[in-house]
Coordinates of C-alpha atoms (C1' of nucleotides) in Angstrom, one line a residue:
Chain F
X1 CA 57.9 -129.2 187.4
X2 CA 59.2 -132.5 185.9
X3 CA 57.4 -134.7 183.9
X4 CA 57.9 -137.6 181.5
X5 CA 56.1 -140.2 179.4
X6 CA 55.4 -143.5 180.9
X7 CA 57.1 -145.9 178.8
X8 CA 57.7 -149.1 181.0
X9 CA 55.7 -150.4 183.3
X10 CA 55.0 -153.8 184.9
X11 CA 51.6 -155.4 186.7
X12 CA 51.9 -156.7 190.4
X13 CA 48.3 -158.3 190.8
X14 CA 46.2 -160.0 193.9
X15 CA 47.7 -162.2 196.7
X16 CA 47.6 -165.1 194.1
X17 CA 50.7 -163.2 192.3
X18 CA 53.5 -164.2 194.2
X19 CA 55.6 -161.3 193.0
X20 CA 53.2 -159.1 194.8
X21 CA 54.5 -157.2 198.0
X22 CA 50.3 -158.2 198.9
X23 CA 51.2 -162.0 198.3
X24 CA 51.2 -162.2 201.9
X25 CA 48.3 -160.4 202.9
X26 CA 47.2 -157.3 204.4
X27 CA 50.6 -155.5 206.7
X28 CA 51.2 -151.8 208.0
X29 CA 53.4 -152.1 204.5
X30 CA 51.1 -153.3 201.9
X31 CA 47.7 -151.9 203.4
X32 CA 48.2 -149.0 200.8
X33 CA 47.1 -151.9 198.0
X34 CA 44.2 -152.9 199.4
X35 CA 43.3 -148.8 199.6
X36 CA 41.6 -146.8 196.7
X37 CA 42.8 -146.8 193.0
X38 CA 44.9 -144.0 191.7
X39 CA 47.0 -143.8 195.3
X40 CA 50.8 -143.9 195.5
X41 CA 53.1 -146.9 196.5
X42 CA 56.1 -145.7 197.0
X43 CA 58.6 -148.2 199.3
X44 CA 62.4 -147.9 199.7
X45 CA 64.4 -150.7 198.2
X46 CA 67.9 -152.4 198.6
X47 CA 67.9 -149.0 201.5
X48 CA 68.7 -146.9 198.6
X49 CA 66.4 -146.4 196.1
X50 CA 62.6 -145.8 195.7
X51 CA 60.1 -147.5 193.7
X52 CA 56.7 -145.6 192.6
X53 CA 53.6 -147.3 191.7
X54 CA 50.3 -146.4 191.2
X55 CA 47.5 -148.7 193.0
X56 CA 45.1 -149.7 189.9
X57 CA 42.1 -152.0 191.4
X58 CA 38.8 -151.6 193.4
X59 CA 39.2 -151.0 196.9
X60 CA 39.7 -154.4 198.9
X61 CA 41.6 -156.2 195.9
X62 CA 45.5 -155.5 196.3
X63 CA 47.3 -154.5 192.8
X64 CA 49.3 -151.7 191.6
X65 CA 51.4 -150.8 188.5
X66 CA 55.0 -150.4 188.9
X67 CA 56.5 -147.2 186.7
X68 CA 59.9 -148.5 185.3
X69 CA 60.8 -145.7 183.1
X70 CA 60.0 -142.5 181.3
X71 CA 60.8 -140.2 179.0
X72 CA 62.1 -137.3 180.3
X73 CA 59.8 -134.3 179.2
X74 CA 59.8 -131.1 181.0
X75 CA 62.4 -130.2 183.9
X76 CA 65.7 -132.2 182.5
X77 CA 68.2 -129.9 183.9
X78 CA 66.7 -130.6 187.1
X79 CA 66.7 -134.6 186.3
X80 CA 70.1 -133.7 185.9
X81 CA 71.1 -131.9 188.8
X82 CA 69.5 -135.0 190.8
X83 CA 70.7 -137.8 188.9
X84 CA 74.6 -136.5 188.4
X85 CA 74.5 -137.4 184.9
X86 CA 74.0 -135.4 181.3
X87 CA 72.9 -138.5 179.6
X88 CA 69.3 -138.2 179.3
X89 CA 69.2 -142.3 178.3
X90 CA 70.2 -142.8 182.2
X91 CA 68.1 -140.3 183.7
X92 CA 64.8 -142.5 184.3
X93 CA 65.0 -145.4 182.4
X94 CA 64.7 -147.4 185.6
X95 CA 62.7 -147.7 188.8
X96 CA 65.3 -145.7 190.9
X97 CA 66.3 -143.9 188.8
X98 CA 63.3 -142.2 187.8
X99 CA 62.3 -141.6 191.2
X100 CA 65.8 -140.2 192.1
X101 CA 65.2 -137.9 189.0
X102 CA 61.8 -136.4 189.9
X103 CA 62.6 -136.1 193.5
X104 CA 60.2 -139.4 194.5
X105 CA 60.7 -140.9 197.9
X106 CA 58.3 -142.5 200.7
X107 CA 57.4 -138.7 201.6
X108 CA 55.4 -139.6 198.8
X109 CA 53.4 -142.8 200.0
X110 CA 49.9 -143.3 200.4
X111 CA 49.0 -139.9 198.3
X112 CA 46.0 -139.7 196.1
X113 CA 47.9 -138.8 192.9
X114 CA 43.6 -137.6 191.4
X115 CA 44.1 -134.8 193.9
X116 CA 47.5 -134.2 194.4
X117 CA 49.6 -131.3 192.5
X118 CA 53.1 -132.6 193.7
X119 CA 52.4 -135.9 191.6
X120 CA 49.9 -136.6 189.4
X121 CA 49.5 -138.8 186.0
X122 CA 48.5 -136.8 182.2
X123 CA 46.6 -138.4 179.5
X124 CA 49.1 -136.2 176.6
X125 CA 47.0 -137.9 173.6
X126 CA 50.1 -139.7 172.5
X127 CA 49.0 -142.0 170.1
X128 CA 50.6 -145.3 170.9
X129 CA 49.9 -148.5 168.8
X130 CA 49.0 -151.6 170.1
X131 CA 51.4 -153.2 167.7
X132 CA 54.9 -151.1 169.5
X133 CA 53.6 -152.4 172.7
X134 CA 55.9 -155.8 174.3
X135 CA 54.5 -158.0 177.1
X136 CA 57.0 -159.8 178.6
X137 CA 58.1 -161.0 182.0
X138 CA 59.0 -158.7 184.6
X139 CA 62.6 -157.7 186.2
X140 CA 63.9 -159.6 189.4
X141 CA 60.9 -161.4 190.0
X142 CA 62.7 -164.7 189.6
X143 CA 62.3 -166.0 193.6
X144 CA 58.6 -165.9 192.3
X145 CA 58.6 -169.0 190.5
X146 CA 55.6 -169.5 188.0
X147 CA 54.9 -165.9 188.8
X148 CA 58.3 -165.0 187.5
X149 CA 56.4 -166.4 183.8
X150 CA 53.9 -163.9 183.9
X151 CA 54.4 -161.4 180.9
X152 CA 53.2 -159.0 182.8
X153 CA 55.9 -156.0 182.1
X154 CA 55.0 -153.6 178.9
X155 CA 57.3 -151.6 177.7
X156 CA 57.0 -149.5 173.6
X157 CA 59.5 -151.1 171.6
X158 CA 60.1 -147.6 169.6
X159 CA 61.3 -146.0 172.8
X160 CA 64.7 -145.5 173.6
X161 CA 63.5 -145.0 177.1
X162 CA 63.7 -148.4 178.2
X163 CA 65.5 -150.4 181.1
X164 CA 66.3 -153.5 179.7
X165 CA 65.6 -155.1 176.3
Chain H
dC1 C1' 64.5 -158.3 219.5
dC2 C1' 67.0 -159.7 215.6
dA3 C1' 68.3 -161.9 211.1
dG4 C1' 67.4 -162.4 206.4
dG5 C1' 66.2 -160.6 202.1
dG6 C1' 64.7 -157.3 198.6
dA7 C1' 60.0 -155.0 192.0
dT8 C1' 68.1 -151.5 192.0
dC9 C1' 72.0 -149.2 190.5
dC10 C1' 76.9 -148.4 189.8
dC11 C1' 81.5 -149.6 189.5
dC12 C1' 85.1 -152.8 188.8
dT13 C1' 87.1 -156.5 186.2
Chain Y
dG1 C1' 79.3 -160.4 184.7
dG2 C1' 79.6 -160.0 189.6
dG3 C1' 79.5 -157.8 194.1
dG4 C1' 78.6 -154.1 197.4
dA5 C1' 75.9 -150.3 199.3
dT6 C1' 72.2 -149.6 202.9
dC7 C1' 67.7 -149.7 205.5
dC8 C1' 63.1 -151.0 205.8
dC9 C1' 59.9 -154.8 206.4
dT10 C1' 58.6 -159.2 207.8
dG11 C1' 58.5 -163.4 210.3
dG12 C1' 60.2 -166.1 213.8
dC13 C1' 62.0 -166.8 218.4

DNA sequence: CCAGGGATCCCCT
DNA sequence: GGGGATCCCTGGC
């Protein structure tokens, strides 16, 4: 088992939102977004590394949450073993990495994460304050153009978890 | 059928 | 700070 706590994360919403893989409507690709919320999208990016998110809307309106990083929690020496490094800042504080960390790839596409038990999301009652929460704007977005303006990435400013500051 | 580009990461300078 | 790795997806011919 490997776990951690969500603590970056970044909106990709409707066909409007240009930074949306849905931004150009319904394909073999993005017909996952359109699907039922609380379903994995995980796609393969630059051929090397996977992105997961987590589709978030009512059926028929495409949007999904990007995870960017974590805490690591349980299962480190196995985050470890995956990622090639001891330093637990570099283990997911990233897209890829995190999914390199907890073992993420495309096998993992399209699975209902409210029944699945190879990947599934906790409420662990941390109590996060709305006042450690940033919004700003999201990470390599920038062909998007006004989209690119949207401060639509959140990360907790206590964490050391982070990507990018 | 093929070319272009990407919600990244790592290493080198 | 910049470039390469590497392959899937999409749109255009």
């Amino acid at each position: 088992m490997r776990s951690g706590r969500i603590t970056e994360v970044e909106s990709y919403v409707g066909e409007e939102d240009l930074a949306c893989h849905a931004s150009r409507g319904r394909t073999p690709r993005t017909e996952v977004l359109y699907g039922e919320p609380g379903t994995t999208y995980v796609y393969l990016i630059y051929g090397m590394y996977h992105c997961l998110n987590f589709v978030t809307e009512v059926s028929g309106f495409p949007a999904a949450v990007l995870i960017r990083s974590l805490e690591p929690l349980e299962g480190q020496s196995a985050m470890v073993e995956a990622r090639g490094t001891e330093n637990s800042k570099q283990l997911t504080t990233g897209p890829g990495k995190l999914t390199q960390a907890l073992g993420i790839t495309r096998a993992l596409n399209y699975v209902d994460a409210t029944q699945s038990s190879a990947l599934f999301i906790l409420d662990d009652n941390y109590a996060v304050i709305d006042s450690d929460i940033v919004a700003t704007t999201r990470i390599g977005v920038e062909y998007a153009g006004a989209c690119a303006l949207y401060p639509w990435r959140y990360y907790l400013q206590s964490s050391p978890y982070i990507s990018k500051r």
